[in-house]
Short mmCIF file of C-alpha atoms and ligand atoms in Angstrom, two decimals:
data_model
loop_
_atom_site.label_atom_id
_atom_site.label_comp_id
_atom_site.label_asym_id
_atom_site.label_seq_id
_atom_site.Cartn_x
_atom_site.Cartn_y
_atom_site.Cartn_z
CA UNK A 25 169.94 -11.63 293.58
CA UNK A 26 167.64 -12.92 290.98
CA UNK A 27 166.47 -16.18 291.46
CA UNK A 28 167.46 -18.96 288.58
CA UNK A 29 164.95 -21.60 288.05
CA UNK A 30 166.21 -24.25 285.82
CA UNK A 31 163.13 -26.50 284.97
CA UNK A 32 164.69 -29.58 282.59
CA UNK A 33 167.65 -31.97 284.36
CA UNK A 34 167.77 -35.50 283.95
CA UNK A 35 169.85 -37.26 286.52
CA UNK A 36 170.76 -41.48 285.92
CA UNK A 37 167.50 -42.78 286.85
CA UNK A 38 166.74 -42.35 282.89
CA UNK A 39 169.90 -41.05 280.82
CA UNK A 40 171.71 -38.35 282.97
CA UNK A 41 175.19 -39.04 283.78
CA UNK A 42 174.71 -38.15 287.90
CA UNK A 43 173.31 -39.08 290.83
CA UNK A 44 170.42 -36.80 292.22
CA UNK A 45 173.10 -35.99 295.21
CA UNK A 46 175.74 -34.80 292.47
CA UNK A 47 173.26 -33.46 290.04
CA UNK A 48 172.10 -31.01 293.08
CA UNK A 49 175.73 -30.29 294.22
CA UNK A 50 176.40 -29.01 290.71
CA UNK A 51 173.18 -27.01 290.77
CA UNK A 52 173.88 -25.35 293.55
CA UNK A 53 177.42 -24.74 292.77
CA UNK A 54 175.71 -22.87 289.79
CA UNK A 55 173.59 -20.74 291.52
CA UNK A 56 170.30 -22.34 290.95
CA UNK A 57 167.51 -22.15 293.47
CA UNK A 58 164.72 -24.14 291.82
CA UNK A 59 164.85 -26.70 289.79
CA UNK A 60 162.63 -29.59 288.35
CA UNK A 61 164.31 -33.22 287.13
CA UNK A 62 162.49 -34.37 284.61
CA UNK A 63 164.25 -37.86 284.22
CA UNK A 64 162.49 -39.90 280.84
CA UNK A 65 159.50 -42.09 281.54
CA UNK A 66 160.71 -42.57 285.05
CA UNK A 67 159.96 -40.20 288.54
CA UNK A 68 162.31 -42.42 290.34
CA UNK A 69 164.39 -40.22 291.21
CA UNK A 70 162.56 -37.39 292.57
CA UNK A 71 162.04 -38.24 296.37
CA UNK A 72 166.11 -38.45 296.52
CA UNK A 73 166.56 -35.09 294.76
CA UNK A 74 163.57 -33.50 297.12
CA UNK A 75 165.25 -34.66 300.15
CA UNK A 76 169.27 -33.17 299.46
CA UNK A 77 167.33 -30.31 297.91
CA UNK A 78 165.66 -29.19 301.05
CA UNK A 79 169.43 -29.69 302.74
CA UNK A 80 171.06 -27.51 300.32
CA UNK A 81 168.09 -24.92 299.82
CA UNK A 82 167.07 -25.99 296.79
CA UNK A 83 163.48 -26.27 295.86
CA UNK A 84 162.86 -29.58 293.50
CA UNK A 85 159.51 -29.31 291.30
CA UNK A 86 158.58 -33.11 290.51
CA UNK A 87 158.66 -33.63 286.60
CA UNK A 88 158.93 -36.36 283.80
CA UNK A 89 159.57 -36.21 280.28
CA UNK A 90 157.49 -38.50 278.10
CA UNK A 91 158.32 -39.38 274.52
CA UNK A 92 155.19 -39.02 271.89
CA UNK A 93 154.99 -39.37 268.44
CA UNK A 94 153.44 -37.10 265.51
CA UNK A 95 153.84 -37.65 262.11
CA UNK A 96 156.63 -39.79 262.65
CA UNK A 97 158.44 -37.08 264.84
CA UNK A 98 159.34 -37.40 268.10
CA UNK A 99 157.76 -34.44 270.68
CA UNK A 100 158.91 -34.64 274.21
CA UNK A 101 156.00 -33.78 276.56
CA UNK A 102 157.09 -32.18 280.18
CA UNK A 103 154.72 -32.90 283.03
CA UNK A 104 155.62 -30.37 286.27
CA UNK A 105 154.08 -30.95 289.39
CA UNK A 106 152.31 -34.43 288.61
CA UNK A 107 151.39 -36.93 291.56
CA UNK A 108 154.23 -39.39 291.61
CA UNK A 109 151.98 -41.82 293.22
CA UNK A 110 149.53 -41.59 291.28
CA UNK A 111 148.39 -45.19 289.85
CA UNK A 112 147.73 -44.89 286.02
CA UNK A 113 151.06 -42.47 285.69
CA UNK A 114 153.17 -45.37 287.54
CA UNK A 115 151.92 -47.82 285.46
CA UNK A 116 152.08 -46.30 282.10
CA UNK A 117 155.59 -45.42 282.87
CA UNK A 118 156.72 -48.76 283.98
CA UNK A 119 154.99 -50.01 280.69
CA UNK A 120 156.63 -47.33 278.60
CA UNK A 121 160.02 -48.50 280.80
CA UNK A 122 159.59 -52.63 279.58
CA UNK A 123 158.93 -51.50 275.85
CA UNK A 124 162.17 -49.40 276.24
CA UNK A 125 164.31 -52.50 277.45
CA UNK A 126 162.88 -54.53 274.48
CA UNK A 127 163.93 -51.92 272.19
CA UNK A 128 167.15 -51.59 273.56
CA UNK A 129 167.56 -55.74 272.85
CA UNK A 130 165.97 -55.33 269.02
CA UNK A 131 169.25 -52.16 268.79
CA UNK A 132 171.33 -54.38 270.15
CA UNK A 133 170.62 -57.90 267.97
CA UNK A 134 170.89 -55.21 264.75
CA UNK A 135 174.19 -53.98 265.58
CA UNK A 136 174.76 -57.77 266.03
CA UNK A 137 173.70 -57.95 262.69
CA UNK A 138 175.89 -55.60 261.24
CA UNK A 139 178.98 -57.13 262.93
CA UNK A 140 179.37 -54.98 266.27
CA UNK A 141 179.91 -57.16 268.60
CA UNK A 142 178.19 -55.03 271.29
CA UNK A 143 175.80 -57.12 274.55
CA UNK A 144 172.89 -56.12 276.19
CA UNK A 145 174.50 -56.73 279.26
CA UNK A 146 176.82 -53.73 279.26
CA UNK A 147 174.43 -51.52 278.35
CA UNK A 148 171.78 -52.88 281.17
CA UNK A 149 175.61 -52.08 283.48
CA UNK A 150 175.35 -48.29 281.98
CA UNK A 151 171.70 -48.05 282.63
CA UNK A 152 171.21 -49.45 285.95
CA UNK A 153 167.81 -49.63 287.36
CA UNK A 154 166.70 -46.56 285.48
CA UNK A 155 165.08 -45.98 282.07
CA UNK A 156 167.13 -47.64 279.19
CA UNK A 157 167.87 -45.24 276.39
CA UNK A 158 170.17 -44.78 273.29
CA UNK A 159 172.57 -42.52 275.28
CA UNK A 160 173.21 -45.76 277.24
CA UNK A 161 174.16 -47.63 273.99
CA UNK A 162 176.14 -44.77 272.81
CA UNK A 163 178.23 -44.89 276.19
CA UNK A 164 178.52 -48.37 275.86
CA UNK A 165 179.85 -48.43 272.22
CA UNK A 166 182.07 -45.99 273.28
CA UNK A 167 183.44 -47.37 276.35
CA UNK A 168 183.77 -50.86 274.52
CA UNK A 169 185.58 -49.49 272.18
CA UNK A 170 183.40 -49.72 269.16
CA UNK A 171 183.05 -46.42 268.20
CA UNK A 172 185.25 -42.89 268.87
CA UNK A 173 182.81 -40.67 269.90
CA UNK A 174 179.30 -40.69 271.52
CA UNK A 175 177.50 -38.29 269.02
CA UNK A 176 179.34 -40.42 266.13
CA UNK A 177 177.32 -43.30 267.25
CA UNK A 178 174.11 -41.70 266.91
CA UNK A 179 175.21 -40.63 263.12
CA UNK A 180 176.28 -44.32 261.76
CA UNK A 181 174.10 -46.61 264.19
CA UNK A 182 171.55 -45.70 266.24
CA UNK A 183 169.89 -42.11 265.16
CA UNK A 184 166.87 -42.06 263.12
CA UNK A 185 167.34 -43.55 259.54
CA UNK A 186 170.83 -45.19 260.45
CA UNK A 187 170.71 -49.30 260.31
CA UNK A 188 170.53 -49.67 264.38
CA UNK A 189 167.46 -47.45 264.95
CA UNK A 190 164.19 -48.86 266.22
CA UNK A 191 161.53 -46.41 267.48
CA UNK A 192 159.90 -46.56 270.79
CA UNK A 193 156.54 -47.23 271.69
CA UNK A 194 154.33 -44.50 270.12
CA UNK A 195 152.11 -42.43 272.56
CA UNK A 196 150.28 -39.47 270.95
CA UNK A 197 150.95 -36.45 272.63
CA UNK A 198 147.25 -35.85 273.38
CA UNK A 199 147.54 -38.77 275.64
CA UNK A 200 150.77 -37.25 277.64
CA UNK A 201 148.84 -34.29 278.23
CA UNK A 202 145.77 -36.31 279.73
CA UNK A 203 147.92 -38.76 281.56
CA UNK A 204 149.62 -35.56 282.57
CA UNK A 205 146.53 -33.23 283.89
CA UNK A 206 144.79 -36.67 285.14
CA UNK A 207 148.21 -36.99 287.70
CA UNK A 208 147.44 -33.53 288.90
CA UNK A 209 150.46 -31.80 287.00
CA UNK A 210 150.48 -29.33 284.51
CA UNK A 211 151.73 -30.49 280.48
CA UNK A 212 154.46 -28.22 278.77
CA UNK A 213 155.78 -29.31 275.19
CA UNK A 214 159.85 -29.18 275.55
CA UNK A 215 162.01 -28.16 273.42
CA UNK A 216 159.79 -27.69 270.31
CA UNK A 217 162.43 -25.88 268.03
CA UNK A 218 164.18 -29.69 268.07
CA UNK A 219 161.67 -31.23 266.05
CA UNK A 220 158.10 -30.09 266.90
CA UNK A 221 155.73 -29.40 263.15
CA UNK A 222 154.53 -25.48 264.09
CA UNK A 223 150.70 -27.79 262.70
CA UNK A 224 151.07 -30.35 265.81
CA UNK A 225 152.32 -27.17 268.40
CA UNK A 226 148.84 -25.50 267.72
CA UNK A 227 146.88 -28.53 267.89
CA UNK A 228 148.65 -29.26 271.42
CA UNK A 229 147.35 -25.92 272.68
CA UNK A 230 143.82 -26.84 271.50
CA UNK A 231 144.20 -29.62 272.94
CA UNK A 232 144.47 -28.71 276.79
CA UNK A 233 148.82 -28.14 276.86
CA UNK A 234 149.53 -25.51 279.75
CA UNK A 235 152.54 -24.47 278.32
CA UNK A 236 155.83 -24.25 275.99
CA UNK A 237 159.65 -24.83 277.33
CA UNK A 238 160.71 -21.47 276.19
CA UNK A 239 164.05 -21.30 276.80
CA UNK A 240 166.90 -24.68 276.10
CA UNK A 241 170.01 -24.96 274.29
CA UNK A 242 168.34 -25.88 271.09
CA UNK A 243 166.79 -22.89 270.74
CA UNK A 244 168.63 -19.99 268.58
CA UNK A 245 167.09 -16.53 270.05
CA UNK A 246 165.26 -16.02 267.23
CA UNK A 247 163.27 -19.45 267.69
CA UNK A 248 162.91 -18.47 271.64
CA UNK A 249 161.61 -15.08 271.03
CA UNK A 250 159.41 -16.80 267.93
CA UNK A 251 157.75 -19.33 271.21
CA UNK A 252 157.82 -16.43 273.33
CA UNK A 253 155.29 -14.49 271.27
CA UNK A 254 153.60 -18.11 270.80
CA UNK A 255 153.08 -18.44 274.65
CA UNK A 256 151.55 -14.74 274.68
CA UNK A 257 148.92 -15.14 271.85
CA UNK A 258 147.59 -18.09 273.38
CA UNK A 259 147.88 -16.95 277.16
CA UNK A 260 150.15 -20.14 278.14
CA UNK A 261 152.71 -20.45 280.84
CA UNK A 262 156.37 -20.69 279.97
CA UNK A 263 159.33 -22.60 281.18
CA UNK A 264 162.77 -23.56 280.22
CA UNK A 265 166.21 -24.94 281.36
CA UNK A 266 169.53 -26.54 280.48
CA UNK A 267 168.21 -30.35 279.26
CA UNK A 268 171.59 -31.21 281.01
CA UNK A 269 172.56 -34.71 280.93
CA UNK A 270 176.57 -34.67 282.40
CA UNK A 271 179.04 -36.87 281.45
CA UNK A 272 180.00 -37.80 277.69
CA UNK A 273 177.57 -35.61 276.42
CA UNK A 274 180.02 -32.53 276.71
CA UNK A 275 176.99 -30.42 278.05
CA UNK A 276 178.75 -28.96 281.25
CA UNK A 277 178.41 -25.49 280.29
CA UNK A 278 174.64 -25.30 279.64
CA UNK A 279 174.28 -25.66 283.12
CA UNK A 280 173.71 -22.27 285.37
CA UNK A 281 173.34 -21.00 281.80
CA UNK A 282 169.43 -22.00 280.17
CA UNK A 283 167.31 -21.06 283.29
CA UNK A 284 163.61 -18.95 283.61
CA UNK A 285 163.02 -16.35 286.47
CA UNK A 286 160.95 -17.69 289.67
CA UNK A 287 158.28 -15.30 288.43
CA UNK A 288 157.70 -18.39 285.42
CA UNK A 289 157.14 -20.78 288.50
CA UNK A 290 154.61 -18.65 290.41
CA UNK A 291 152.27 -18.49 287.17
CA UNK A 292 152.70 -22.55 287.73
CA UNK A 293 152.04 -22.38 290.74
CA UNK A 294 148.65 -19.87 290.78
CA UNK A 295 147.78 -22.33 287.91
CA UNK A 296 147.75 -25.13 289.33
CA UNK A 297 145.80 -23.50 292.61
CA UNK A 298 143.03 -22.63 290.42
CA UNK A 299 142.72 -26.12 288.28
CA UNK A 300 142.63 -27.85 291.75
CA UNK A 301 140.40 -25.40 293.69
CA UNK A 302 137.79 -25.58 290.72
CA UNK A 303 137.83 -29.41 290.63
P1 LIG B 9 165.86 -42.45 273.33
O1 LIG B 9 164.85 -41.85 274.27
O2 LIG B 9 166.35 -43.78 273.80
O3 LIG B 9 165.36 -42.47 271.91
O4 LIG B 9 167.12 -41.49 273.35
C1 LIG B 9 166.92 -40.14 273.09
C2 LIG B 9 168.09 -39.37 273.63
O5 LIG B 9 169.18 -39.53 272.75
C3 LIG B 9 167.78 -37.88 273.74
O6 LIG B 9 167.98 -37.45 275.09
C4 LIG B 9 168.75 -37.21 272.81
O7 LIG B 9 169.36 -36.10 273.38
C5 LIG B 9 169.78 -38.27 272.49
N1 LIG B 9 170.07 -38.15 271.08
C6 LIG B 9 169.22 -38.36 270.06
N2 LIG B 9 169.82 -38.13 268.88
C7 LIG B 9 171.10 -37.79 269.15
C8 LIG B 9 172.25 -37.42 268.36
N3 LIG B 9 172.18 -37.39 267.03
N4 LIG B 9 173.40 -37.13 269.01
C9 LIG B 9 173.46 -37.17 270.35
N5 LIG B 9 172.43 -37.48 271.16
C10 LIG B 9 171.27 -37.79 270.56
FE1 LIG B 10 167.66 -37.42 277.68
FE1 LIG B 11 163.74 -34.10 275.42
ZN1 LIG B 12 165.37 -33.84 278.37
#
């Protein structure tokens, strides 16, 4: 059988619906053999998902998704394979976790603001210990009863432009990449048909990025085969998955179904052997 990698999960150490024990039970159930979570600003969760991975014959590739900014837009950098003990990484992320909890408060006081009576506290209750997000403050308007629908609270109150946005900290991409590579993993821009300038994806790959997420469920198959031919003319590696969150997000059946070929994760693999031999 063909072996499914599926190399972008997020479990609820950031904004993922599921534990790492029932995010794994659902990959397997799927037919995944390797995956990578790559939980937001956080790598909290990886030992857990390592551990009932090796149980169910899964293999787990350590990740983390950082948020960057260009030109006002926001560009997800994937790191695969990074050092989650490594010093600087744990305390950038921790940082980038404290500016996310303050931003969640400033959301918060302007939906205040506007009359919507909604408190910090129950979305701190949705987030737990993990990496506060606006998926959290969607759930929690919905589940309070503020609003009907999770997207629809990203299109009156919290998405970009609407009167409850605030941005996040902004970290250039060109530092994700070093913070990345300096960790000892390898720096893949994710899902760049979402909202990545075709300028800002060249300048990443002059800039040291190791490779494009290739296949998600943004991606119509004319953008995939468009990053496809991108990976090829600059000789970069390739990776993809399902981005799957669980829960309200209605995203059940992207899992099993965005996934790359173990072949994608050998390239990783004989990449990262020859960075770290040469250094
Ligand atoms: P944050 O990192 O707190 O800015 O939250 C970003 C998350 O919110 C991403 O994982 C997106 O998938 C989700 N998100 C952003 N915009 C929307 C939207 N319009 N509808 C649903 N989810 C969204
Ligand atoms: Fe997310
Ligand atoms: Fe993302
Ligand atoms: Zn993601």
């Amino acid at each position: 059988m063909d072996i499914r990698a599926d190399l972008h999960l997020h479990t609820k150490h950031s904004d993922g619906f599921l534990s790492p024990a029932e995010l794994l039970q659902r990959a397997k159930a799927v037919g995944l053999s390797i995956i990578s979570v790559v939980d937001h600003d956080t790598v909290a969760g990886i030992d857990e998902c390592t551990v009932i991975g090796a149980e169910l014959g899964i293999e787990v590739i350590p990740g983390v998704e950082m948020s960057t900014v260009v030109a006002d837009r926001e560009v997800h950098i994937l790191g695969y394979f990074v050092d989650r003990t490594n010093t600087t990484l744990l305390e950038y992320l921790q940082f980038f976790r404290m500016e996310r909890l303050r931003r969640a408060e400033r959301i918060v006081e302007k939906l205040n603001n506007i009359k919507i009576p909604l408190t910090i506290k129950s979305v701190l209750d949705r987030a737990g210990k993990g990496s506060v997000g606006r998926p959290h403050i969607a759930s929690a308007l919905v589940d309070e009863g503020l609003i009907g629908d999770y997207h629809e609270a990203f299109d009156r109150y919290i998405g970009v432009g609407r009167p409850a946005y605030e941005r996040k900290f902004q970290l250039a991409p060109l530092d994700a990449i070093k913070l990345i590579s300096s960790s000892g993993g390898l720096s893949f821009l994710a899902h760049p048909g979402r909202s990545t300038p075709e300028s800002a994806v060249t300048e990443l790959i002059k800039a040291g990025l190791d490779g494009i997420e290739v296949v998600h469920p943004s991606h119509s198959p004319e953008l995939t085969t468009h990053y496809k031919a991108v990976v090829n003319e600059y000789y970069l590696l390739e990776s993809g998955g399902s981005d799957f969150h669980g829960g309200k997000r209605n995203d059940d059946a992207a899992l099993g179904s965005f996934y790359v070929d173990d072949e994608r994760v050998h390239a990783m693999k004989r990449r990262l052997f020859t960075t770290r031999s040469s250094q």
